[in-house]
Amino acid sequence: IPGPSHSTLSLTGGEPLLHGDFLKEWLPQVKGAFRIYLETNGIHAEAMHDIRSMVDVISMDFKLPSATGLQSFWEEHKQFLAAAKGKTLFVKAVVTKDTVLDDILASAHIIAEFNSNIPIIIQPASGLFAPKSSMLVDFQNAALGIIPDVRVIPQIHKMLQVP
């Protein structure tokens, strides 16, 4: 039910853009009653393009290869940023003890290529994968040399032990 405490509808959990066809059909039905907040892995540019006009705020993950152990998604992230152009957006990047500075710099450069006012939030992993606090300061300072808004914010759901 729309109202003061329900003014924003969050699309999160798994990857919402994997359900792009459903979102294209459903979002127009709820868009007038809610602001739409999308949390995404930032690699599904075509689906983002399809629902762009129906989304108000985008929380986009950057998957850092040194943190994930996976391939880089730099090109996919660039395509996604292009598809989301003009929307209110911020980027989150989880960092681990294995994250390298080059991945932070690459992220900041990609963001600056599109809009240097897009904030990046550096999220330290916890537990065995937690980076040293000195790494976080180094990452933040390096990114601040490229874009003006770089924040270090922990993964609150991990601190609260929410899966």
PDB file of C-alpha atoms in Angstrom:
ATOM      1  CA  ILE A   1       0.000   0.000   0.000  1.00  0.00           C
ATOM      2  CA  PRO A   2       1.536   3.345  -0.984  1.00  0.00           C
ATOM      3  CA  GLY A   3       2.077   5.855   1.781  1.00  0.00           C
ATOM      4  CA  PRO A   4       4.753   7.800   3.629  1.00  0.00           C
ATOM      5  CA  SER A   5       6.557   4.703   4.871  1.00  0.00           C
ATOM      6  CA  HIS A   6       6.226   2.883   1.541  1.00  0.00           C
ATOM      7  CA  SER A   7       7.236   5.541  -0.944  1.00  0.00           C
ATOM      8  CA  THR A   8      10.111   3.583  -2.487  1.00  0.00           C
ATOM      9  CA  LEU A   9      10.011   0.130  -4.020  1.00  0.00           C
ATOM     10  CA  SER A  10      13.384  -1.652  -3.899  1.00  0.00           C
ATOM     11  CA  LEU A  11      14.304  -4.164  -6.578  1.00  0.00           C
ATOM     12  CA  THR A  12      17.041  -6.324  -5.105  1.00  0.00           C
ATOM     13  CA  GLY A  13      17.971  -9.873  -4.220  1.00  0.00           C
ATOM     14  CA  GLY A  14      19.650 -12.079  -6.746  1.00  0.00           C
ATOM     15  CA  GLU A  15      19.797 -10.015  -9.916  1.00  0.00           C
ATOM     16  CA  PRO A  16      16.556  -8.173 -10.771  1.00  0.00           C
ATOM     17  CA  LEU A  17      17.623  -7.466 -14.351  1.00  0.00           C
ATOM     18  CA  LEU A  18      17.609 -11.187 -15.122  1.00  0.00           C
ATOM     19  CA  HIS A  19      13.834 -10.708 -15.049  1.00  0.00           C
ATOM     20  CA  GLY A  20      13.796  -7.810 -17.490  1.00  0.00           C
ATOM     21  CA  ASP A  21      10.711  -8.943 -19.400  1.00  0.00           C
ATOM     22  CA  PHE A  22       8.696  -9.136 -16.192  1.00  0.00           C
ATOM     23  CA  LEU A  23       9.996  -5.734 -15.037  1.00  0.00           C
ATOM     24  CA  LYS A  24       9.066  -4.113 -18.372  1.00  0.00           C
ATOM     25  CA  GLU A  25       5.507  -5.318 -17.913  1.00  0.00           C
ATOM     26  CA  TRP A  26       5.139  -4.791 -14.157  1.00  0.00           C
ATOM     27  CA  LEU A  27       6.976  -1.534 -13.435  1.00  0.00           C
ATOM     28  CA  PRO A  28       4.584   0.700 -15.407  1.00  0.00           C
ATOM     29  CA  GLN A  29       1.801  -0.574 -13.125  1.00  0.00           C
ATOM     30  CA  VAL A  30       3.584   0.507  -9.921  1.00  0.00           C
ATOM     31  CA  LYS A  31       5.714   3.426 -11.107  1.00  0.00           C
ATOM     32  CA  GLY A  32       3.111   6.079 -10.291  1.00  0.00           C
ATOM     33  CA  ALA A  33       2.729   4.918  -6.690  1.00  0.00           C
ATOM     34  CA  PHE A  34       6.417   4.387  -5.861  1.00  0.00           C
ATOM     35  CA  ARG A  35       9.913   5.637  -6.540  1.00  0.00           C
ATOM     36  CA  ILE A  36      11.840   2.692  -7.969  1.00  0.00           C
ATOM     37  CA  TYR A  37      15.243   1.793  -6.478  1.00  0.00           C
ATOM     38  CA  LEU A  38      17.270  -0.838  -8.365  1.00  0.00           C
ATOM     39  CA  GLU A  39      20.203  -2.795  -6.949  1.00  0.00           C
ATOM     40  CA  THR A  40      22.090  -4.528  -9.728  1.00  0.00           C
ATOM     41  CA  ASN A  41      25.366  -6.218 -10.568  1.00  0.00           C
ATOM     42  CA  GLY A  42      25.809  -3.673 -13.361  1.00  0.00           C
ATOM     43  CA  ILE A  43      26.398  -6.044 -16.260  1.00  0.00           C
ATOM     44  CA  HIS A  44      22.988  -6.290 -17.959  1.00  0.00           C
ATOM     45  CA  ALA A  45      23.017  -3.152 -20.106  1.00  0.00           C
ATOM     46  CA  GLU A  46      20.255  -4.196 -22.485  1.00  0.00           C
ATOM     47  CA  ALA A  47      17.809  -4.926 -19.660  1.00  0.00           C
ATOM     48  CA  MET A  48      18.778  -1.622 -18.011  1.00  0.00           C
ATOM     49  CA  HIS A  49      18.112   0.224 -21.241  1.00  0.00           C
ATOM     50  CA  ASP A  50      14.681  -1.396 -21.474  1.00  0.00           C
ATOM     51  CA  ILE A  51      13.548  -0.272 -18.000  1.00  0.00           C
ATOM     52  CA  ARG A  52      15.633   2.901 -17.660  1.00  0.00           C
ATOM     53  CA  SER A  53      12.675   5.268 -17.836  1.00  0.00           C
ATOM     54  CA  MET A  54      10.913   3.427 -15.003  1.00  0.00           C
ATOM     55  CA  VAL A  55      13.799   3.474 -12.507  1.00  0.00           C
ATOM     56  CA  ASP A  56      14.617   6.419 -10.236  1.00  0.00           C
ATOM     57  CA  VAL A  57      17.786   5.384  -8.380  1.00  0.00           C
ATOM     58  CA  ILE A  58      20.371   2.765  -9.319  1.00  0.00           C
ATOM     59  CA  SER A  59      22.825   1.073  -6.993  1.00  0.00           C
ATOM     60  CA  MET A  60      25.329  -0.517  -9.358  1.00  0.00           C
ATOM     61  CA  ASP A  61      27.973  -3.022  -8.301  1.00  0.00           C
ATOM     62  CA  PHE A  62      31.405  -3.049  -9.856  1.00  0.00           C
ATOM     63  CA  LYS A  63      32.813  -6.570  -9.754  1.00  0.00           C
ATOM     64  CA  LEU A  64      36.544  -6.172  -9.142  1.00  0.00           C
ATOM     65  CA  PRO A  65      38.498  -9.102 -10.594  1.00  0.00           C
ATOM     66  CA  SER A  66      41.048  -9.142  -7.785  1.00  0.00           C
ATOM     67  CA  ALA A  67      38.256  -9.248  -5.189  1.00  0.00           C
ATOM     68  CA  THR A  68      36.021 -11.793  -6.918  1.00  0.00           C
ATOM     69  CA  GLY A  69      38.625 -14.037  -8.538  1.00  0.00           C
ATOM     70  CA  LEU A  70      36.503 -13.836 -11.684  1.00  0.00           C
ATOM     71  CA  GLN A  71      37.108 -12.288 -15.090  1.00  0.00           C
ATOM     72  CA  SER A  72      36.884  -8.532 -15.380  1.00  0.00           C
ATOM     73  CA  PHE A  73      33.547  -6.988 -16.297  1.00  0.00           C
ATOM     74  CA  TRP A  74      34.938  -3.585 -17.284  1.00  0.00           C
ATOM     75  CA  GLU A  75      33.291  -3.566 -20.720  1.00  0.00           C
ATOM     76  CA  GLU A  76      29.954  -4.721 -19.329  1.00  0.00           C
ATOM     77  CA  HIS A  77      30.147  -2.011 -16.646  1.00  0.00           C
ATOM     78  CA  LYS A  78      30.853   0.621 -19.309  1.00  0.00           C
ATOM     79  CA  GLN A  79      27.893  -0.533 -21.376  1.00  0.00           C
ATOM     80  CA  PHE A  80      25.692  -0.502 -18.283  1.00  0.00           C
ATOM     81  CA  LEU A  81      26.730   3.048 -17.364  1.00  0.00           C
ATOM     82  CA  ALA A  82      25.870   4.134 -20.897  1.00  0.00           C
ATOM     83  CA  ALA A  83      22.443   2.465 -20.617  1.00  0.00           C
ATOM     84  CA  ALA A  84      21.812   4.170 -17.250  1.00  0.00           C
ATOM     85  CA  LYS A  85      23.070   7.591 -18.356  1.00  0.00           C
ATOM     86  CA  GLY A  86      21.233  10.489 -16.746  1.00  0.00           C
ATOM     87  CA  LYS A  87      19.766   8.459 -13.890  1.00  0.00           C
ATOM     88  CA  THR A  88      20.610   8.971 -10.213  1.00  0.00           C
ATOM     89  CA  LEU A  89      23.253   6.315  -9.714  1.00  0.00           C
ATOM     90  CA  PHE A  90      26.024   5.265  -7.369  1.00  0.00           C
ATOM     91  CA  VAL A  91      28.587   2.493  -7.646  1.00  0.00           C
ATOM     92  CA  LYS A  92      29.494  -0.008  -4.947  1.00  0.00           C
ATOM     93  CA  ALA A  93      32.646  -2.101  -5.005  1.00  0.00           C
ATOM     94  CA  VAL A  94      33.338  -4.820  -2.454  1.00  0.00           C
ATOM     95  CA  VAL A  95      37.040  -4.977  -1.621  1.00  0.00           C
ATOM     96  CA  THR A  96      38.923  -7.824   0.004  1.00  0.00           C
ATOM     97  CA  LYS A  97      42.440  -8.381   1.274  1.00  0.00           C
ATOM     98  CA  ASP A  98      43.257  -9.480  -2.288  1.00  0.00           C
ATOM     99  CA  THR A  99      41.963  -6.355  -4.021  1.00  0.00           C
ATOM    100  CA  VAL A 100      44.622  -4.480  -5.961  1.00  0.00           C
ATOM    101  CA  LEU A 101      44.877  -0.737  -6.390  1.00  0.00           C
ATOM    102  CA  ASP A 102      44.737  -1.062 -10.184  1.00  0.00           C
ATOM    103  CA  ASP A 103      41.150  -2.339  -9.919  1.00  0.00           C
ATOM    104  CA  ILE A 104      40.153   0.695  -7.840  1.00  0.00           C
ATOM    105  CA  LEU A 105      41.840   3.037 -10.316  1.00  0.00           C
ATOM    106  CA  ALA A 106      40.197   1.295 -13.274  1.00  0.00           C
ATOM    107  CA  SER A 107      36.801   1.657 -11.593  1.00  0.00           C
ATOM    108  CA  ALA A 108      37.308   5.341 -10.897  1.00  0.00           C
ATOM    109  CA  HIS A 109      38.470   5.999 -14.466  1.00  0.00           C
ATOM    110  CA  ILE A 110      35.476   4.187 -15.937  1.00  0.00           C
ATOM    111  CA  ILE A 111      33.117   6.180 -13.732  1.00  0.00           C
ATOM    112  CA  ALA A 112      34.836   9.464 -14.577  1.00  0.00           C
ATOM    113  CA  GLU A 113      34.509   8.625 -18.273  1.00  0.00           C
ATOM    114  CA  PHE A 114      30.726   8.774 -17.897  1.00  0.00           C
ATOM    115  CA  ASN A 115      30.178  11.243 -15.076  1.00  0.00           C
ATOM    116  CA  SER A 116      32.776  12.171 -12.492  1.00  0.00           C
ATOM    117  CA  ASN A 117      29.971  13.076 -10.075  1.00  0.00           C
ATOM    118  CA  ILE A 118      28.872   9.449  -9.711  1.00  0.00           C
ATOM    119  CA  PRO A 119      29.861   8.428  -6.177  1.00  0.00           C
ATOM    120  CA  ILE A 120      31.747   5.215  -5.522  1.00  0.00           C
ATOM    121  CA  ILE A 121      31.256   3.346  -2.283  1.00  0.00           C
ATOM    122  CA  ILE A 122      34.093   1.078  -1.253  1.00  0.00           C
ATOM    123  CA  GLN A 123      32.690  -1.759   0.837  1.00  0.00           C
ATOM    124  CA  PRO A 124      35.219  -3.806   2.801  1.00  0.00           C
ATOM    125  CA  ALA A 125      34.532  -7.530   3.052  1.00  0.00           C
ATOM    126  CA  SER A 126      34.457  -8.939   6.563  1.00  0.00           C
ATOM    127  CA  GLY A 127      35.926 -11.995   8.233  1.00  0.00           C
ATOM    128  CA  LEU A 128      38.787 -13.857   6.587  1.00  0.00           C
ATOM    129  CA  PHE A 129      38.587 -11.702   3.466  1.00  0.00           C
ATOM    130  CA  ALA A 130      38.638  -8.331   5.258  1.00  0.00           C
ATOM    131  CA  PRO A 131      41.196  -5.845   3.914  1.00  0.00           C
ATOM    132  CA  LYS A 132      43.474  -3.917   6.239  1.00  0.00           C
ATOM    133  CA  SER A 133      42.191  -0.467   7.148  1.00  0.00           C
ATOM    134  CA  SER A 134      45.321   1.063   5.592  1.00  0.00           C
ATOM    135  CA  MET A 135      44.290  -0.474   2.251  1.00  0.00           C
ATOM    136  CA  LEU A 136      40.896   1.207   2.505  1.00  0.00           C
ATOM    137  CA  VAL A 137      42.513   4.588   3.076  1.00  0.00           C
ATOM    138  CA  ASP A 138      44.869   4.019   0.139  1.00  0.00           C
ATOM    139  CA  PHE A 139      41.986   2.950  -2.116  1.00  0.00           C
ATOM    140  CA  GLN A 140      39.863   5.929  -1.112  1.00  0.00           C
ATOM    141  CA  ASN A 141      42.688   8.441  -1.578  1.00  0.00           C
ATOM    142  CA  ALA A 142      43.627   7.006  -4.973  1.00  0.00           C
ATOM    143  CA  ALA A 143      40.028   7.122  -6.226  1.00  0.00           C
ATOM    144  CA  LEU A 144      39.594  10.656  -4.837  1.00  0.00           C
ATOM    145  CA  GLY A 145      42.350  11.705  -7.213  1.00  0.00           C
ATOM    146  CA  ILE A 146      39.967  10.827 -10.067  1.00  0.00           C
ATOM    147  CA  ILE A 147      36.422  11.387  -8.783  1.00  0.00           C
ATOM    148  CA  PRO A 148      35.315  13.724  -5.976  1.00  0.00           C
ATOM    149  CA  ASP A 149      32.946  11.472  -4.008  1.00  0.00           C
ATOM    150  CA  VAL A 150      34.457   8.257  -2.662  1.00  0.00           C
ATOM    151  CA  ARG A 151      33.116   6.726   0.537  1.00  0.00           C
ATOM    152  CA  VAL A 152      34.105   3.727   2.605  1.00  0.00           C
ATOM    153  CA  ILE A 153      30.992   2.083   4.058  1.00  0.00           C
ATOM    154  CA  PRO A 154      30.913  -1.424   5.528  1.00  0.00           C
ATOM    155  CA  GLN A 155      28.469  -4.076   4.395  1.00  0.00           C
ATOM    156  CA  ILE A 156      25.874  -3.461   7.085  1.00  0.00           C
ATOM    157  CA  HIS A 157      23.956  -6.656   6.325  1.00  0.00           C
ATOM    158  CA  LYS A 158      27.084  -8.627   7.235  1.00  0.00           C
ATOM    159  CA  MET A 159      27.510  -6.702  10.479  1.00  0.00           C
ATOM    160  CA  LEU A 160      23.877  -7.379  11.370  1.00  0.00           C
ATOM    161  CA  GLN A 161      24.297 -11.039  10.337  1.00  0.00           C
ATOM    162  CA  VAL A 162      21.528 -10.802   7.739  1.00  0.00           C
ATOM    163  CA  PRO A 163      22.096 -13.304   4.918  1.00  0.00           C
TER     164      PRO A 163
END
